[in-house]
Amino acid sequence: MAIYHLSVKYVSRKQGRSAVGASAYRSGERLHNEYDGITHDYTNKSGILHTEILLPENAPREYSDRANLWNAVEKAERGINARTAREIEIALPRELSADEQIKLTREYVNNNFINRGMCADISIHSGHKHRRDQEHEEAKHDKEIYQNNPHAHILLTTRPLDENGFVKSKTPFREYNEKQYVHLWREEWANAQNREFERMGLETRVSHKSNADRGLENEPTIHMGHKNTALERRGIRTERGNQNRAIEERNRQRYEELQRRQKEREQEREQNRNRIVTHDLSR
């Protein structure tokens, strides 16, 4: 069953982070940050399915190289607390193949970010949790959505550019920090998935709206604790793990029931519209 997730976060020097380091971790590469002299080597990271750079037409072609792009970002940012990147994290529908997930992500990024003049660094992860990955400092900013759920990290530039590189003023891009754009990007991701489901003839649909807005109150899961979590990761089922699985199943059933009721209401509205049209034509 598809789940909906889209979150917006920032990479900032105030956090002790860099765009170079964030990109290296998400892409599983070795990148050197020319700004602070630190080399970030994440070539042993697991679960990376696909990476690519997407650029607007006016971007310098050398920015298609990950190291060139993010070192240019670091050089353009002067402030010690500067935000060097915006990150969009999205859950990818498991109803789609890997190639279809890539295509859908690429279209969403082009339609919502590249067309606004941003450069995008896409990394698609399998969602499998590996203990060795959690040893990295950057791991705490790489929250898994659900175990075994594929998802994409989209690192975006936060400064306008021209054919010569990033410009001095961020002013034209500051409006993208407003909540209205977060709401827009969330809605557009739901719409993009639902269009794909419809194209494939699937009844599955997702919504960007909160559970409360949709009239759905999920039952919260219980705290696992580190011992139970460790056992579960080793494939050993625990009592608390079983309780959480039962809660998740009840939540799934609530969600499916909500979808069923919504579909019935939509069918009823469509029937009413058809009756009105038929009545008007008969007059």
Short mmCIF file of C-alpha atoms in Angstrom, two decimals:
data_model
loop_
_atom_site.label_atom_id
_atom_site.label_comp_id
_atom_site.label_asym_id
_atom_site.label_seq_id
_atom_site.Cartn_x
_atom_site.Cartn_y
_atom_site.Cartn_z
CA MET A 1 0.00 0.00 0.00
CA ALA A 2 1.38 3.41 -0.96
CA ILE A 3 2.14 5.80 1.86
CA TYR A 4 2.37 9.56 1.56
CA HIS A 5 5.39 11.37 2.90
CA LEU A 6 7.01 14.67 1.96
CA SER A 7 9.12 16.72 4.34
CA VAL A 8 11.16 19.88 3.80
CA LYS A 9 14.41 20.38 5.70
CA TYR A 10 17.50 22.56 5.41
CA VAL A 11 21.23 21.96 5.45
CA SER A 12 22.91 24.80 7.33
CA ARG A 13 26.33 25.62 8.73
CA LYS A 14 24.63 26.44 12.01
CA GLN A 15 24.03 22.69 12.35
CA GLY A 16 27.69 22.00 11.70
CA ARG A 17 26.81 20.61 8.28
CA SER A 18 27.70 21.34 4.69
CA ALA A 19 25.94 20.81 1.37
CA VAL A 20 29.00 18.87 0.19
CA GLY A 21 28.76 16.49 3.16
CA ALA A 22 25.00 16.04 2.78
CA SER A 23 25.36 15.27 -0.92
CA ALA A 24 28.22 12.83 -0.31
CA TYR A 25 26.20 10.88 2.26
CA ARG A 26 23.02 10.70 0.21
CA SER A 27 24.80 9.77 -3.03
CA GLY A 28 27.34 7.43 -1.42
CA GLU A 29 30.32 9.25 -2.88
CA ARG A 30 33.63 10.71 -1.75
CA LEU A 31 33.52 14.53 -2.01
CA HIS A 32 36.03 17.13 -0.84
CA ASN A 33 34.68 20.40 0.58
CA GLU A 34 36.94 23.21 -0.57
CA TYR A 35 35.32 25.65 1.87
CA ASP A 36 36.47 23.92 5.07
CA GLY A 37 38.96 21.39 3.72
CA ILE A 38 36.97 18.35 4.94
CA THR A 39 36.70 15.25 2.77
CA HIS A 40 33.46 13.28 3.17
CA ASP A 41 33.81 9.64 2.18
CA TYR A 42 30.57 7.63 2.16
CA THR A 43 31.50 5.14 -0.55
CA ASN A 44 30.64 2.28 1.83
CA LYS A 45 27.03 3.42 2.30
CA SER A 46 24.42 0.78 1.47
CA GLY A 47 20.98 0.92 -0.12
CA ILE A 48 21.56 3.56 -2.80
CA LEU A 49 19.55 2.72 -5.91
CA HIS A 50 19.98 5.76 -8.15
CA THR A 51 21.56 9.23 -8.21
CA GLU A 52 21.50 12.06 -10.72
CA ILE A 53 21.85 15.84 -11.09
CA LEU A 54 19.16 17.92 -12.81
CA LEU A 55 19.93 21.49 -13.89
CA PRO A 56 17.96 24.45 -15.28
CA GLU A 57 18.90 25.54 -18.78
CA ASN A 58 20.93 28.55 -17.63
CA ALA A 59 23.16 26.59 -15.22
CA PRO A 60 26.86 26.15 -16.05
CA ARG A 61 27.33 22.67 -17.53
CA GLU A 62 30.12 21.84 -15.05
CA TYR A 63 27.45 21.79 -12.34
CA SER A 64 26.37 18.40 -13.67
CA ASP A 65 29.31 17.14 -11.59
CA ARG A 66 28.23 16.74 -7.96
CA ALA A 67 31.49 18.03 -6.50
CA ASN A 68 31.54 21.11 -8.74
CA LEU A 69 27.92 21.97 -7.97
CA TRP A 70 28.10 21.84 -4.18
CA ASN A 71 31.54 23.41 -3.93
CA ALA A 72 30.20 26.31 -6.00
CA VAL A 73 27.32 26.55 -3.49
CA GLU A 74 29.71 26.54 -0.52
CA LYS A 75 31.86 29.23 -2.16
CA ALA A 76 28.83 31.46 -2.83
CA GLU A 77 27.65 31.30 0.80
CA ARG A 78 29.63 33.65 3.06
CA GLY A 79 27.71 33.49 6.34
CA ILE A 80 28.84 31.22 9.16
CA ASN A 81 25.19 30.19 9.72
CA ALA A 82 24.21 30.08 6.05
CA ARG A 83 21.67 27.63 4.69
CA THR A 84 23.50 25.86 1.90
CA ALA A 85 20.74 23.55 0.63
CA ARG A 86 17.06 22.74 0.91
CA GLU A 87 16.15 19.06 1.14
CA ILE A 88 12.89 17.51 -0.01
CA GLU A 89 12.39 13.95 1.26
CA ILE A 90 9.66 11.89 -0.39
CA ALA A 91 8.37 8.33 0.00
CA LEU A 92 8.17 6.47 -3.31
CA PRO A 93 5.15 4.25 -4.08
CA ARG A 94 5.98 0.55 -3.96
CA GLU A 95 3.30 -0.08 -6.59
CA LEU A 96 5.80 1.27 -9.15
CA SER A 97 8.90 -0.42 -10.53
CA ALA A 98 12.33 1.09 -9.87
CA ASP A 99 12.41 2.67 -13.34
CA GLU A 100 8.91 4.09 -12.85
CA GLN A 101 9.90 5.52 -9.45
CA ILE A 102 12.89 7.24 -11.03
CA LYS A 103 10.78 8.63 -13.88
CA LEU A 104 8.10 9.90 -11.49
CA THR A 105 10.67 11.56 -9.22
CA ARG A 106 12.43 13.17 -12.18
CA GLU A 107 9.16 14.59 -13.55
CA TYR A 108 8.15 15.93 -10.13
CA VAL A 109 11.52 17.63 -9.64
CA ASN A 110 11.51 19.15 -13.13
CA ASN A 111 7.96 20.49 -12.76
CA ASN A 112 8.38 21.98 -9.29
CA PHE A 113 12.03 22.94 -8.80
CA ILE A 114 14.06 22.97 -12.02
CA ASN A 115 11.47 25.18 -13.70
CA ARG A 116 11.97 27.65 -10.82
CA GLY A 117 15.70 27.90 -11.48
CA MET A 118 16.96 25.47 -8.81
CA CYS A 119 19.59 22.78 -9.29
CA ALA A 120 18.61 19.36 -7.91
CA ASP A 121 20.72 16.48 -6.62
CA ILE A 122 18.55 13.34 -6.45
CA SER A 123 19.42 10.21 -4.47
CA ILE A 124 16.99 7.29 -4.27
CA HIS A 125 17.43 4.92 -1.32
CA SER A 126 15.96 1.46 -0.81
CA GLY A 127 14.90 2.24 2.77
CA HIS A 128 16.68 -0.80 4.21
CA LYS A 129 18.41 -0.02 7.48
CA HIS A 130 22.06 -0.95 7.86
CA ARG A 131 23.78 -0.62 11.20
CA ARG A 132 27.06 0.59 9.75
CA ASP A 133 25.30 3.53 8.07
CA GLN A 134 24.10 4.79 11.45
CA GLU A 135 27.71 5.38 12.50
CA HIS A 136 27.96 8.42 10.22
CA GLU A 137 27.30 11.88 11.65
CA GLU A 138 25.09 12.73 8.69
CA ALA A 139 22.88 9.69 9.41
CA LYS A 140 20.83 11.49 12.07
CA HIS A 141 19.59 13.85 9.34
CA ASP A 142 18.70 10.94 7.06
CA LYS A 143 15.49 9.69 8.66
CA GLU A 144 14.08 6.51 7.16
CA ILE A 145 10.40 6.86 6.37
CA TYR A 146 9.55 3.23 7.01
CA GLN A 147 11.82 0.24 6.93
CA ASN A 148 12.05 -1.26 3.44
CA ASN A 149 10.24 1.71 1.90
CA PRO A 150 12.03 3.31 -1.06
CA HIS A 151 12.39 7.07 -0.85
CA ALA A 152 14.20 9.96 -2.49
CA HIS A 153 16.34 12.74 -1.08
CA ILE A 154 16.27 15.85 -3.26
CA LEU A 155 18.92 18.43 -2.39
CA LEU A 156 18.09 21.83 -3.89
CA THR A 157 20.14 24.99 -4.29
CA THR A 158 18.84 28.06 -2.44
CA ARG A 159 20.44 30.85 -4.51
CA PRO A 160 19.60 32.05 -8.05
CA LEU A 161 22.17 31.53 -10.79
CA ASP A 162 23.05 32.56 -14.31
CA GLU A 163 25.38 31.11 -16.93
CA ASN A 164 28.37 32.25 -14.84
CA GLY A 165 27.27 30.63 -11.60
CA PHE A 166 25.43 31.64 -8.43
CA VAL A 167 24.58 35.34 -8.08
CA LYS A 168 25.17 37.49 -5.00
CA SER A 169 21.57 38.15 -3.98
CA LYS A 170 19.26 35.45 -2.64
CA THR A 171 16.26 37.79 -2.75
CA PRO A 172 14.41 36.20 -5.71
CA PHE A 173 14.55 32.83 -3.96
CA ARG A 174 13.53 33.95 -0.48
CA GLU A 175 9.84 33.51 -1.27
CA TYR A 176 10.41 29.75 -1.50
CA ASN A 177 10.96 29.74 2.27
CA GLU A 178 7.29 30.61 2.79
CA LYS A 179 4.85 27.93 3.93
CA GLN A 180 2.66 28.35 0.88
CA TYR A 181 5.35 26.66 -1.22
CA VAL A 182 5.67 23.76 1.21
CA HIS A 183 1.89 23.25 0.91
CA LEU A 184 2.11 23.53 -2.88
CA TRP A 185 4.97 21.01 -3.19
CA ARG A 186 3.17 18.58 -0.88
CA GLU A 187 -0.02 18.79 -2.91
CA GLU A 188 1.85 18.45 -6.21
CA TRP A 189 3.59 15.28 -5.00
CA ALA A 190 0.23 13.71 -4.13
CA ASN A 191 -1.16 14.76 -7.52
CA ALA A 192 1.86 13.36 -9.36
CA GLN A 193 1.46 9.95 -7.70
CA ASN A 194 -2.29 9.83 -8.22
CA ARG A 195 -1.94 10.65 -11.93
CA GLU A 196 0.50 7.75 -12.24
CA PHE A 197 -1.82 5.39 -10.36
CA GLU A 198 -4.68 6.40 -12.64
CA ARG A 199 -2.53 5.89 -15.75
CA MET A 200 -1.66 2.39 -14.52
CA GLY A 201 -5.32 1.57 -13.83
CA LEU A 202 -4.76 1.25 -10.08
CA GLU A 203 -7.37 2.26 -7.51
CA THR A 204 -4.66 3.34 -5.04
CA ARG A 205 -4.69 7.02 -4.14
CA VAL A 206 -2.69 9.15 -1.67
CA SER A 207 -3.44 12.47 -0.01
CA HIS A 208 -1.17 15.26 1.19
CA LYS A 209 -3.74 16.25 3.81
CA SER A 210 -3.20 15.42 7.47
CA ASN A 211 -5.05 12.54 9.09
CA ALA A 212 -7.15 15.01 11.09
CA ASP A 213 -8.13 16.91 7.92
CA ARG A 214 -9.23 13.61 6.34
CA GLY A 215 -11.14 12.48 9.41
CA LEU A 216 -8.63 9.75 10.18
CA GLU A 217 -7.17 9.41 13.65
CA ASN A 218 -4.37 6.86 13.67
CA GLU A 219 -3.64 4.83 16.77
CA PRO A 220 -0.10 5.66 17.99
CA THR A 221 2.48 2.90 18.19
CA ILE A 222 4.26 2.14 21.45
CA HIS A 223 7.89 2.87 22.27
CA MET A 224 10.09 -0.10 21.34
CA GLY A 225 13.23 0.64 23.36
CA HIS A 226 16.74 -0.11 22.14
CA LYS A 227 16.78 -3.77 23.22
CA ASN A 228 13.58 -4.67 21.40
CA THR A 229 14.67 -2.65 18.37
CA ALA A 230 17.98 -4.52 18.24
CA LEU A 231 16.18 -7.89 18.42
CA GLU A 232 13.74 -6.90 15.69
CA ARG A 233 16.60 -5.84 13.42
CA ARG A 234 18.05 -9.34 13.87
CA GLY A 235 14.75 -10.84 12.76
CA ILE A 236 13.64 -11.81 16.28
CA ARG A 237 10.03 -10.83 16.92
CA THR A 238 9.26 -9.22 20.28
CA GLU A 239 6.05 -8.64 22.22
CA ARG A 240 6.22 -4.89 21.67
CA GLY A 241 7.04 -5.43 18.02
CA ASN A 242 3.96 -7.64 17.68
CA GLN A 243 1.85 -4.97 19.39
CA ASN A 244 3.09 -2.34 16.96
CA ARG A 245 2.45 -4.59 13.99
CA ALA A 246 -1.12 -5.08 15.20
CA ILE A 247 -1.53 -1.30 15.61
CA GLU A 248 -0.16 -0.69 12.10
CA GLU A 249 -2.59 -3.26 10.70
CA ARG A 250 -5.53 -1.55 12.43
CA ASN A 251 -4.36 1.81 11.08
CA ARG A 252 -4.12 0.29 7.59
CA GLN A 253 -7.67 -1.00 7.85
CA ARG A 254 -8.90 2.43 8.99
CA TYR A 255 -7.15 4.03 6.02
CA GLU A 256 -8.66 1.57 3.55
CA GLU A 257 -12.11 2.09 5.05
CA LEU A 258 -11.69 5.86 4.69
CA GLN A 259 -10.67 5.41 1.05
CA ARG A 260 -13.71 3.18 0.46
CA ARG A 261 -16.07 5.79 1.92
CA GLN A 262 -14.43 8.56 -0.10
CA LYS A 263 -14.80 6.53 -3.28
CA GLU A 264 -18.49 5.91 -2.55
CA ARG A 265 -19.07 9.63 -1.98
CA GLU A 266 -17.28 10.45 -5.25
CA GLN A 267 -19.41 7.90 -7.11
CA GLU A 268 -22.56 9.34 -5.55
CA ARG A 269 -21.58 12.87 -6.55
CA GLU A 270 -20.88 11.68 -10.10
CA GLN A 271 -24.27 9.95 -10.28
CA ASN A 272 -25.96 13.15 -9.08
CA ARG A 273 -24.12 15.17 -11.73
CA ASN A 274 -25.19 12.69 -14.42
CA ARG A 275 -28.83 12.87 -13.28
CA ILE A 276 -28.73 16.67 -13.45
CA VAL A 277 -27.24 16.59 -16.96
CA THR A 278 -29.79 14.00 -18.12
CA HIS A 279 -32.62 16.07 -16.67
CA ASP A 280 -31.38 19.25 -18.39
CA LEU A 281 -31.07 17.47 -21.74
CA SER A 282 -34.59 16.07 -21.49
CA ARG A 283 -36.17 19.47 -20.97
#
